[in-house]
Amino acid sequence: MSNILCIGAGYVGGPTMAVIAKHCPQHMVRVIDMNTDRIAAWNSNQLPIYEPGLEEVVNLARGRNLFFLTDENIGEQINWADIIFVSVNTPTKSFGLGAGRAADLQFWEKTARQILEYATTPKIIIEKSTLPVRTAEAMSQILNTNSRGVQFDVVSNPEFLAEGSAIKDLEDPDRVLIGGHNTPSGKKAVETIVELYANWVPREKIITTNLWSSELSKLVANAFLAQRISSINAISALCEKTDADIEEVAYAIGTDSRIGPHFLRASVGFGGSCFKKDILNLVYICEQQGLPEVAEYWQQVLTINEYQEARFVANMVHTMFNSLSGKRIALFGAAFKANTSDTRESPALAVCRELLEEQADLSLCDPYALDNARVDLGDLSEKIRFILDPYQAAEGAHAIAILTEWSYFSELDYQRIYDSMAHPAFIFDGRNILDHQKLFEIGFNIYPIGKTPLQHFA
Ligand code: UDX
Ligand code: UDX
């Protein structure tokens, strides 16, 4: 039996620990966070994040072997634990060297120093936050300078869960990656973490590597996934100039088993807390290592993403007679993807900001993400109506823009919506989730991504 502590009860720490607690009733799991509101929410019926299936897992383990606590007694918590997962956020640095690109490691380092200050018995420290390659080594060095002779083993165990399917991804992962030092105690630490996951993950899916391979694999996996989206989005621009259809092209290439069908959905752009941050980080590392060509190659994945967002807005302006000033537009979706309340780096909010520049009159509609959107938009939120009901949001609007792929947006009564809108009525489907032909027949002018528009005028 082990005592497992997780520092950081966010989108990663919370769900991961809940699943570990569910499958390992023999271990005690505590999750701590400096944010007292967040901890209160984890202990209530209104969890701080929306994630399908999360509530069931939390309800099963909470109070049994899963506990959410504030970090006021962090020293005591650290001493209690044998295994410490560090899952604090590592945003892009906003100041000094590497600003706008490198990862801000202050929370990670602060946590490592707290561990160093309080620990009196050996610990395995697990790096769950995404970090630049070789951070674990630096942490190892900080930790092992302690004069009390306490043994610390740093292990990298990157998280591959995607929001919206976090519980499924944790329950049945493609793989679990564990990187450690090639020393006797490093190997023992890796084996301890392998044993932990082996409680529910088949052993052949648990990959062990050296520390740096594990750290780099996380950045590279996200860079490859984002690269596929930028690749298909680049081709969507070409499809719009020709008569090709991006969904037909994506299907045709995706059936090649070497390419595969996943992550080929053209969209208004990718968002989320990881893709942009991790690619910026990769670019920065490559530059630091004297590899400008490699850095530039990956930077282009982000450039195409920004281009896709800008292109979407430019298309709206151009289509709606070159002026959006004062026109009411309903934005369907604020979350960066469906099935999450998270709006970090959401393309929906990027579109929102650009449309405000055009002086459009905006209603923003989302089933779960409006609170986060309000916070992320800051002062701009005063200029926007936040409306839960899509029918109300669309009333009197000149256009609807679909920005998040929530399936319920495709199940609405669009005849009713059309009847309540200003005419001509436009739909810009930034996620290609609607039945375009049917909507065209109702009377809408339709502008999908990577397809010929369906319009009632030449
Ligand atoms: C974070 C990182 O963003 C990601 O790079 C990494 O892969 C996993 O951890 P996420 O869980 O989505 O992902 O972040 P967030 O939801 O912001 O949660 C981090 C939590 O850590 C916050 O609740 C924050 O209050 C807490 N925290 C941060 C602490 O408890 N102590 C600190 O010193 C810093
Ligand atoms: C990603 C990785 O998938 C996950 O393994 C890692 O741990 C964290 O980063 P996440 O950002 O939660 O997960 O969601 P993901 O499903 O990867 O979607 C990212 C963005 O890409 C979303 O905005 C989504 O809408 C967009 N996307 C995804 C597309 O535009 N097209 C696609 O085909 C797939």
Coordinates of C-alpha atoms and ligand atoms in Angstrom, one line a residue:
M1 CA 0.0 0.0 0.0
S2 CA 1.3 3.5 -0.9
N3 CA 0.3 7.0 -0.1
I4 CA -0.1 8.9 -3.3
L5 CA -0.2 12.7 -3.3
C6 CA -1.0 14.9 -6.4
I7 CA -0.1 18.6 -6.3
G8 CA -2.4 20.4 -8.7
A9 CA -6.1 19.5 -9.0
G10 CA -6.7 20.7 -12.5
Y11 CA -7.9 19.1 -15.8
V12 CA -5.0 16.6 -15.5
G13 CA -4.5 16.1 -11.8
G14 CA -8.2 15.7 -10.8
P15 CA -9.3 13.1 -13.4
T16 CA -6.0 11.1 -13.3
M17 CA -6.1 10.7 -9.6
A18 CA -9.8 9.8 -9.6
V19 CA -9.1 6.9 -12.0
I20 CA -6.0 5.8 -10.1
A21 CA -8.0 5.8 -6.8
K22 CA -10.8 3.9 -8.5
H23 CA -8.5 1.1 -9.7
C24 CA -6.2 1.0 -6.7
P25 CA -8.4 0.8 -3.6
Q26 CA -5.3 -0.5 -1.7
H27 CA -3.6 2.9 -2.1
M28 CA -4.6 6.2 -0.5
V29 CA -4.8 9.2 -2.8
R30 CA -4.8 12.8 -1.9
V31 CA -5.1 15.7 -4.3
I32 CA -4.1 19.2 -3.1
D33 CA -4.4 22.6 -4.7
M34 CA -3.6 26.2 -3.7
N35 CA -7.0 27.2 -5.1
T36 CA -9.4 26.8 -2.3
D37 CA -12.5 27.3 -4.5
R38 CA -11.3 24.5 -6.8
I39 CA -10.9 22.2 -3.8
A40 CA -14.4 23.1 -2.5
A41 CA -15.8 22.3 -5.9
W42 CA -14.0 18.9 -6.1
N43 CA -15.7 18.1 -2.7
S44 CA -19.1 19.2 -3.9
N45 CA -21.7 17.9 -6.4
Q46 CA -20.6 20.6 -8.9
L47 CA -17.1 19.4 -9.9
P48 CA -14.9 22.3 -11.2
I49 CA -14.5 20.8 -14.7
Y50 CA -17.0 19.2 -17.0
E51 CA -15.8 15.8 -18.3
P52 CA -18.1 13.0 -19.3
G53 CA -18.0 10.1 -16.8
L54 CA -15.9 12.0 -14.3
E55 CA -18.7 12.4 -11.7
E56 CA -19.2 8.6 -11.5
V57 CA -15.6 7.9 -10.9
V58 CA -15.2 10.7 -8.3
N59 CA -18.4 9.6 -6.5
L60 CA -17.1 6.0 -6.3
A61 CA -13.7 6.8 -4.8
R62 CA -14.1 10.1 -3.0
G63 CA -14.1 9.7 0.8
R64 CA -13.0 6.0 0.4
N65 CA -9.4 6.4 -0.8
L66 CA -9.6 9.7 -2.7
F67 CA -9.4 13.0 -0.9
F68 CA -9.3 16.6 -2.2
L69 CA -7.6 19.1 0.2
T70 CA -6.2 22.6 0.1
D71 CA -2.4 22.9 0.2
E72 CA -2.3 24.8 3.5
N73 CA -0.6 21.9 5.2
I74 CA 1.6 21.0 2.2
G75 CA 4.6 20.1 4.4
E76 CA 2.5 17.5 6.2
Q77 CA 1.0 16.2 2.9
I78 CA 4.5 15.8 1.4
N79 CA 5.7 13.9 4.4
W80 CA 2.7 11.6 4.3
A81 CA 3.3 10.6 0.7
D82 CA 5.6 7.9 -0.8
I83 CA 4.7 9.0 -4.4
I84 CA 4.1 12.6 -5.4
F85 CA 2.6 13.5 -8.8
V86 CA 3.3 17.1 -9.7
S87 CA 0.5 18.3 -12.0
V88 CA 0.7 22.1 -11.6
N89 CA 0.3 24.3 -14.7
T90 CA 3.2 25.3 -16.9
P91 CA 1.9 28.2 -19.0
T92 CA 3.9 29.8 -21.7
K93 CA 6.3 32.3 -20.2
S94 CA 5.0 35.9 -20.4
F95 CA 8.2 37.7 -19.3
G96 CA 12.0 37.7 -19.8
L97 CA 14.1 35.3 -21.8
G98 CA 11.9 33.1 -24.0
A99 CA 8.8 35.2 -23.3
G100 CA 5.8 34.1 -25.5
R101 CA 7.5 30.7 -26.3
A102 CA 9.4 29.0 -23.4
A103 CA 7.5 27.3 -20.6
D104 CA 7.1 29.1 -17.3
L105 CA 8.5 26.6 -14.8
Q106 CA 8.0 28.7 -11.7
F107 CA 5.2 26.6 -10.2
W108 CA 7.1 23.4 -10.9
E109 CA 10.3 24.7 -9.4
K110 CA 8.4 26.1 -6.4
T111 CA 6.8 22.7 -5.8
A112 CA 10.2 20.9 -6.1
R113 CA 11.6 23.3 -3.5
Q114 CA 8.7 22.7 -1.2
I115 CA 9.3 18.9 -1.5
L116 CA 12.9 19.5 -0.7
E117 CA 12.1 21.6 2.3
Y118 CA 9.6 19.3 3.9
A119 CA 10.5 15.7 3.0
T120 CA 12.2 13.6 5.5
T121 CA 11.7 10.2 3.9
P122 CA 12.4 8.9 0.3
K123 CA 10.0 10.0 -2.4
I124 CA 9.2 9.2 -6.0
I125 CA 8.4 12.5 -7.7
I126 CA 6.4 12.1 -10.9
E127 CA 6.4 14.8 -13.5
K128 CA 2.9 15.0 -14.9
S129 CA 3.0 18.6 -16.2
T130 CA 4.4 19.0 -19.7
L131 CA 7.9 20.3 -19.4
P132 CA 10.9 21.2 -21.6
V133 CA 13.2 18.3 -22.1
R134 CA 15.7 17.9 -19.3
T135 CA 13.6 19.6 -16.7
A136 CA 13.4 16.4 -14.8
E137 CA 17.2 16.3 -14.7
A138 CA 17.3 19.8 -13.3
M139 CA 14.7 18.9 -10.7
S140 CA 16.6 15.8 -9.8
Q141 CA 19.7 18.0 -9.2
I142 CA 17.7 20.5 -7.0
L143 CA 16.2 17.7 -5.0
N144 CA 19.3 15.7 -4.5
T145 CA 21.3 18.6 -3.1
N146 CA 19.6 18.1 0.2
S147 CA 21.8 17.8 3.2
R148 CA 19.5 15.3 5.0
G149 CA 20.5 12.6 2.6
V150 CA 16.8 11.9 1.6
Q151 CA 16.6 9.9 -1.7
F152 CA 14.4 11.5 -4.4
D153 CA 13.7 9.7 -7.7
V154 CA 12.3 11.8 -10.5
V155 CA 10.2 10.0 -13.0
S156 CA 8.5 11.4 -16.1
N157 CA 5.0 10.2 -16.8
P158 CA 3.4 12.5 -19.4
E159 CA -0.3 12.7 -19.7
F160 CA -1.9 11.9 -23.0
L161 CA -5.5 12.3 -22.1
A162 CA -7.6 14.5 -24.3
E163 CA -10.3 16.7 -22.7
G164 CA -13.8 15.6 -23.3
S165 CA -12.7 11.9 -23.4
A166 CA -10.3 12.1 -20.3
I167 CA -12.0 9.2 -18.4
K168 CA -12.1 6.9 -21.4
D169 CA -8.4 7.8 -22.2
L170 CA -7.4 7.1 -18.6
E171 CA -9.3 3.9 -18.3
D172 CA -8.2 2.5 -21.6
P173 CA -5.0 4.3 -22.8
D174 CA -3.2 3.7 -26.0
R175 CA -0.1 3.6 -23.9
V176 CA 1.3 4.8 -20.6
L177 CA 4.8 6.2 -20.8
I178 CA 7.2 6.2 -17.9
G179 CA 10.7 7.6 -18.1
G180 CA 13.4 7.3 -15.5
H181 CA 17.0 7.4 -14.7
N182 CA 19.1 4.3 -15.6
T183 CA 20.4 3.9 -12.0
P184 CA 19.3 1.1 -9.5
S185 CA 17.1 3.5 -7.6
G186 CA 15.8 5.1 -10.9
K187 CA 14.9 1.7 -12.2
K188 CA 13.1 0.8 -9.0
A189 CA 11.1 4.0 -9.1
V190 CA 10.0 3.3 -12.7
E191 CA 9.0 -0.2 -11.7
T192 CA 6.9 1.1 -8.8
I193 CA 5.0 3.3 -11.2
V194 CA 4.7 0.5 -13.7
E195 CA 3.1 -1.6 -10.9
L196 CA 0.7 1.2 -10.1
Y197 CA -0.7 1.4 -13.7
A198 CA -0.6 -2.3 -14.1
N199 CA -3.6 -2.4 -11.7
W200 CA -5.7 -1.7 -14.8
V201 CA -3.5 -1.2 -17.8
P202 CA -2.2 -4.2 -19.7
R203 CA 1.6 -4.4 -19.3
E204 CA 2.3 -4.4 -23.0
K205 CA 0.8 -0.9 -23.1
I206 CA 3.2 0.4 -20.5
I207 CA 6.3 1.8 -22.2
T208 CA 9.5 2.6 -20.2
T209 CA 12.2 4.9 -21.6
N210 CA 14.9 7.2 -20.4
L211 CA 13.8 10.5 -18.9
W212 CA 14.5 12.7 -21.9
S213 CA 12.8 10.4 -24.4
S214 CA 9.7 10.4 -22.2
E215 CA 9.7 14.2 -21.8
L216 CA 10.3 14.8 -25.5
S217 CA 7.7 12.3 -26.6
K218 CA 4.9 14.3 -25.0
L219 CA 5.9 17.4 -26.9
V220 CA 6.3 15.5 -30.1
A221 CA 3.0 13.6 -29.9
N222 CA 1.1 16.9 -29.5
A223 CA 3.2 18.5 -32.3
F224 CA 2.3 15.6 -34.7
L225 CA -1.4 15.8 -33.8
A226 CA -1.5 19.5 -34.3
Q227 CA 0.5 19.1 -37.5
R228 CA -2.2 16.9 -39.0
I229 CA -4.9 19.5 -38.3
S230 CA -2.8 22.2 -39.8
S231 CA -2.1 20.0 -42.8
I232 CA -5.8 19.3 -43.4
N233 CA -6.7 22.9 -42.7
A234 CA -4.2 24.1 -45.3
I235 CA -5.8 21.8 -47.8
S236 CA -9.2 23.1 -46.9
A237 CA -8.2 26.5 -48.1
L238 CA -7.2 25.0 -51.5
C239 CA -10.6 23.1 -51.6
E240 CA -12.5 26.3 -51.2
K241 CA -10.7 27.7 -54.3
T242 CA -11.5 24.6 -56.3
D243 CA -14.4 22.2 -56.5
A244 CA -12.8 19.6 -54.2
D245 CA -14.5 18.7 -50.9
I246 CA -12.3 18.5 -47.8
E247 CA -14.3 15.7 -46.2
E248 CA -14.0 13.6 -49.4
V249 CA -10.3 14.3 -49.5
A250 CA -9.8 13.5 -45.8
Y251 CA -11.7 10.2 -46.1
A252 CA -9.9 9.2 -49.3
I253 CA -6.4 9.8 -47.7
G254 CA -7.4 8.5 -44.3
T255 CA -8.3 5.1 -45.7
D256 CA -4.6 4.6 -46.5
S257 CA -3.5 2.6 -43.5
R258 CA -0.2 4.4 -43.4
I259 CA -2.0 7.7 -42.9
G260 CA -5.0 6.6 -40.9
P261 CA -8.3 8.4 -40.3
H262 CA -7.8 10.4 -37.1
F263 CA -7.2 14.1 -36.6
L264 CA -8.1 14.9 -40.2
R265 CA -11.2 17.0 -39.4
A266 CA -10.8 20.4 -41.0
S267 CA -11.9 23.2 -38.6
V268 CA -11.7 26.8 -37.8
G269 CA -8.5 25.9 -36.0
F270 CA -7.2 23.9 -33.0
G271 CA -7.2 25.2 -29.5
G272 CA -6.6 23.9 -26.0
S273 CA -4.0 24.3 -23.3
C274 CA -1.5 22.0 -24.9
F275 CA -1.0 22.2 -28.6
K276 CA 0.1 25.8 -28.9
K277 CA 2.1 25.8 -25.7
D278 CA 3.9 22.5 -26.5
I279 CA 4.8 23.5 -30.0
L280 CA 6.1 26.9 -28.9
N281 CA 8.1 25.0 -26.4
L282 CA 9.5 22.6 -29.0
V283 CA 10.4 25.5 -31.3
Y284 CA 12.2 27.3 -28.5
I285 CA 14.1 24.1 -27.6
C286 CA 15.2 23.6 -31.2
E287 CA 16.3 27.2 -31.5
Q288 CA 18.3 26.8 -28.2
Q289 CA 19.9 23.7 -29.6
G290 CA 21.0 25.6 -32.8
L291 CA 18.4 24.0 -35.1
P292 CA 16.7 27.0 -36.7
E293 CA 15.4 25.0 -39.7
V294 CA 13.7 22.5 -37.4
A295 CA 12.3 25.3 -35.3
E296 CA 10.9 27.0 -38.4
Y297 CA 9.3 23.8 -39.6
W298 CA 7.2 23.3 -36.4
Q299 CA 6.5 27.0 -36.1
Q300 CA 4.6 26.7 -39.4
V301 CA 2.0 24.5 -37.8
L302 CA 1.1 27.4 -35.6
T303 CA 1.2 29.9 -38.4
I304 CA -1.3 27.9 -40.4
N305 CA -3.6 27.6 -37.4
E306 CA -3.6 31.4 -37.0
Y307 CA -4.1 31.7 -40.8
Q308 CA -7.2 29.4 -40.6
E309 CA -8.8 31.5 -37.8
A310 CA -8.1 34.8 -39.7
R311 CA -9.4 33.3 -43.0
F312 CA -12.6 32.2 -41.3
V313 CA -13.3 35.8 -40.1
A314 CA -12.2 37.4 -43.4
N315 CA -14.6 35.1 -45.2
M316 CA -17.5 36.2 -42.9
V317 CA -16.7 39.9 -43.5
H318 CA -16.3 39.4 -47.2
T319 CA -19.5 37.3 -47.6
M320 CA -21.6 39.7 -45.5
F321 CA -21.1 42.6 -47.9
N322 CA -17.8 43.7 -46.4
S323 CA -19.3 45.1 -43.2
L324 CA -20.2 43.5 -39.9
S325 CA -20.6 46.7 -38.1
G326 CA -23.7 46.6 -35.8
K327 CA -24.8 43.3 -37.3
R328 CA -26.0 40.7 -34.9
I329 CA -24.0 37.4 -35.0
A330 CA -24.7 34.3 -33.0
L331 CA -21.6 32.3 -32.1
F332 CA -22.4 28.7 -31.4
G333 CA -19.7 27.3 -29.2
A334 CA -17.1 28.8 -26.8
A335 CA -15.2 25.7 -25.7
F336 CA -12.1 24.8 -27.6
K337 CA -13.7 21.4 -28.5
A338 CA -16.9 19.6 -27.7
N339 CA -17.6 17.9 -24.3
T340 CA -15.5 20.2 -22.2
S341 CA -16.1 23.5 -20.4
D342 CA -12.5 24.5 -21.1
T343 CA -11.9 27.7 -23.2
R344 CA -8.1 27.9 -23.0
E345 CA -6.7 29.0 -26.5
S346 CA -10.2 28.3 -27.9
P347 CA -10.5 29.3 -31.6
A348 CA -14.0 30.4 -30.7
L349 CA -12.7 33.1 -28.5
A350 CA -10.1 34.1 -31.1
V351 CA -12.9 34.5 -33.6
C352 CA -14.9 36.4 -31.0
R353 CA -12.1 38.9 -30.5
E354 CA -11.6 39.5 -34.2
L355 CA -15.4 40.0 -34.8
L356 CA -15.5 42.6 -32.0
E357 CA -12.7 44.4 -33.9
E358 CA -15.2 44.5 -36.8
Q359 CA -17.8 46.0 -34.4
A360 CA -20.1 43.1 -34.8
D361 CA -22.9 42.7 -32.2
L362 CA -22.2 39.3 -30.7
S363 CA -24.2 36.6 -28.8
L364 CA -22.1 33.7 -27.5
C365 CA -23.8 30.4 -26.8
D366 CA -22.4 27.3 -25.2
P367 CA -23.9 24.6 -22.9
Y368 CA -21.0 24.4 -20.4
A369 CA -18.2 27.0 -21.2
L370 CA -19.8 30.4 -20.8
D371 CA -18.4 31.0 -17.3
N372 CA -14.8 30.3 -18.5
A373 CA -15.4 32.3 -21.7
R374 CA -16.4 35.3 -19.6
V375 CA -13.2 35.1 -17.6
D376 CA -11.0 34.5 -20.6
L377 CA -12.5 37.4 -22.5
G378 CA -11.9 39.8 -19.6
D379 CA -13.1 43.4 -20.3
L380 CA -14.3 42.4 -23.8
S381 CA -17.0 40.3 -22.2
E382 CA -19.0 43.5 -21.4
K383 CA -19.5 43.9 -25.2
I384 CA -21.0 40.4 -25.6
R385 CA -24.2 38.7 -24.7
F386 CA -23.7 35.3 -23.1
I387 CA -26.8 33.2 -23.8
L388 CA -27.4 29.6 -22.9
D389 CA -30.3 29.1 -25.3
P390 CA -29.3 28.9 -29.0
Y391 CA -32.7 29.9 -30.2
Q392 CA -32.6 33.1 -28.2
A393 CA -29.0 33.7 -29.3
A394 CA -29.9 33.5 -33.0
E395 CA -33.1 35.6 -32.7
G396 CA -32.7 38.7 -35.0
A397 CA -29.2 37.6 -36.1
H398 CA -27.8 38.1 -39.6
A399 CA -25.5 35.1 -39.2
I400 CA -24.6 32.1 -37.1
A401 CA -21.0 30.8 -36.8
I402 CA -20.5 27.3 -35.5
L403 CA -17.2 27.3 -33.5
T404 CA -17.4 24.2 -31.3
E405 CA -18.4 20.8 -32.5
W406 CA -21.1 20.2 -29.8
S407 CA -23.4 17.6 -31.4
Y408 CA -26.5 19.3 -30.1
F409 CA -25.9 22.3 -32.4
S410 CA -26.6 19.9 -35.3
E411 CA -29.9 18.7 -33.7
L412 CA -31.6 22.2 -33.4
D413 CA -34.8 23.2 -35.2
Y414 CA -33.2 25.3 -37.9
Q415 CA -36.5 26.2 -39.6
R416 CA -37.5 27.9 -36.3
I417 CA -34.1 29.6 -36.2
Y418 CA -34.3 30.7 -39.8
D419 CA -37.7 32.2 -39.2
S420 CA -36.5 34.3 -36.3
M421 CA -33.3 35.6 -38.1
A422 CA -32.7 38.7 -40.3
H423 CA -32.6 37.8 -44.0
P424 CA -30.5 36.9 -46.0
A425 CA -29.4 34.5 -43.2
F426 CA -25.9 33.1 -43.2
I427 CA -24.3 30.1 -41.5
F428 CA -20.6 29.8 -41.3
D429 CA -19.9 26.2 -40.2
G430 CA -16.4 26.3 -38.7
R431 CA -16.7 22.6 -37.7
N432 CA -18.6 21.0 -40.6
I433 CA -21.2 19.5 -38.3
L434 CA -24.4 20.6 -39.9
D435 CA -26.5 19.2 -42.7
H436 CA -25.6 21.8 -45.3
Q437 CA -28.0 20.8 -48.0
K438 CA -31.0 20.7 -45.7
L439 CA -30.2 24.1 -44.3
F440 CA -29.7 25.5 -47.8
E441 CA -33.2 24.2 -48.7
I442 CA -34.6 26.0 -45.6
G443 CA -33.2 29.3 -47.1
F444 CA -29.8 29.7 -45.4
N445 CA -26.7 30.7 -47.2
I446 CA -24.1 28.1 -46.1
Y447 CA -20.3 28.5 -45.8
P448 CA -18.6 25.3 -44.6
I449 CA -14.8 24.8 -44.2
G450 CA -13.1 23.4 -47.3
K451 CA -16.3 23.0 -49.4
T452 CA -18.1 25.0 -52.0
P453 CA -20.6 27.4 -50.4
L454 CA -24.3 26.9 -50.9
Q455 CA -25.7 30.4 -51.6
H456 CA -29.0 31.7 -52.9
F457 CA -27.4 34.5 -54.8
A458 CA -24.6 34.5 -57.3
Ligands
UDX1 C1 -1.4 21.3 -16.3 C2 -0.5 21.8 -17.3 O1 -1.1 22.9 -17.9 C3 -0.1 20.8 -18.4 O2 1.0 21.3 -19.1 C4 0.3 19.6 -17.8 O3 0.5 18.6 -18.8 C5 -0.6 19.1 -16.7 O4 -0.9 20.1 -15.7 P1 -4.1 21.3 -16.3 O5 -4.4 20.3 -15.2 O6 -5.0 21.4 -17.5 O7 -2.7 21.0 -16.9 O8 -3.8 22.7 -15.6 P2 -4.8 23.5 -14.6 O9 -6.2 23.0 -14.8 O10 -4.4 24.9 -14.7 O11 -4.4 22.9 -13.2 C6 -3.2 23.2 -12.5 C7 -3.6 23.3 -11.0 O12 -2.4 23.4 -10.2 C8 -4.5 24.6 -10.7 O13 -5.7 24.2 -10.1 C9 -3.6 25.4 -9.8 O14 -4.4 26.1 -8.8 C10 -2.7 24.3 -9.2 N1 -1.4 24.8 -8.6 C11 -0.6 25.6 -9.4 C12 -1.1 24.5 -7.3 O15 -1.9 23.9 -6.6 N2 0.1 25.0 -6.8 C13 0.9 25.7 -7.6 O16 2.0 26.1 -7.1 C14 0.6 26.0 -8.9
UDX2 C1 -4.4 17.1 -26.7 C2 -3.9 15.7 -27.0 O1 -4.9 15.0 -27.9 C3 -3.7 14.9 -25.7 O2 -3.2 13.6 -26.0 C4 -2.8 15.7 -24.8 O3 -2.6 15.0 -23.6 C5 -3.3 17.1 -24.6 O4 -3.5 17.7 -25.8 P1 -6.8 18.1 -26.1 O5 -6.1 19.4 -26.4 O6 -7.5 18.0 -24.8 O7 -5.7 16.9 -26.1 O8 -7.9 17.8 -27.2 P2 -7.8 17.2 -28.7 O9 -8.8 16.3 -28.9 O10 -6.4 16.8 -29.1 O11 -8.2 18.5 -29.6 C6 -7.3 19.7 -29.7 C7 -7.9 20.7 -30.7 O12 -7.9 20.2 -32.0 C8 -9.4 21.0 -30.4 O13 -9.6 22.4 -30.6 C9 -10.1 20.2 -31.5 O14 -11.4 20.8 -31.8 C10 -9.1 20.3 -32.6 N1 -9.2 19.3 -33.6 C11 -9.0 18.0 -33.3 C12 -9.5 19.6 -35.0 O15 -9.7 20.8 -35.3 N2 -9.6 18.6 -35.9 C13 -9.4 17.3 -35.6 O16 -9.4 16.4 -36.5 C14 -9.1 16.9 -34.2

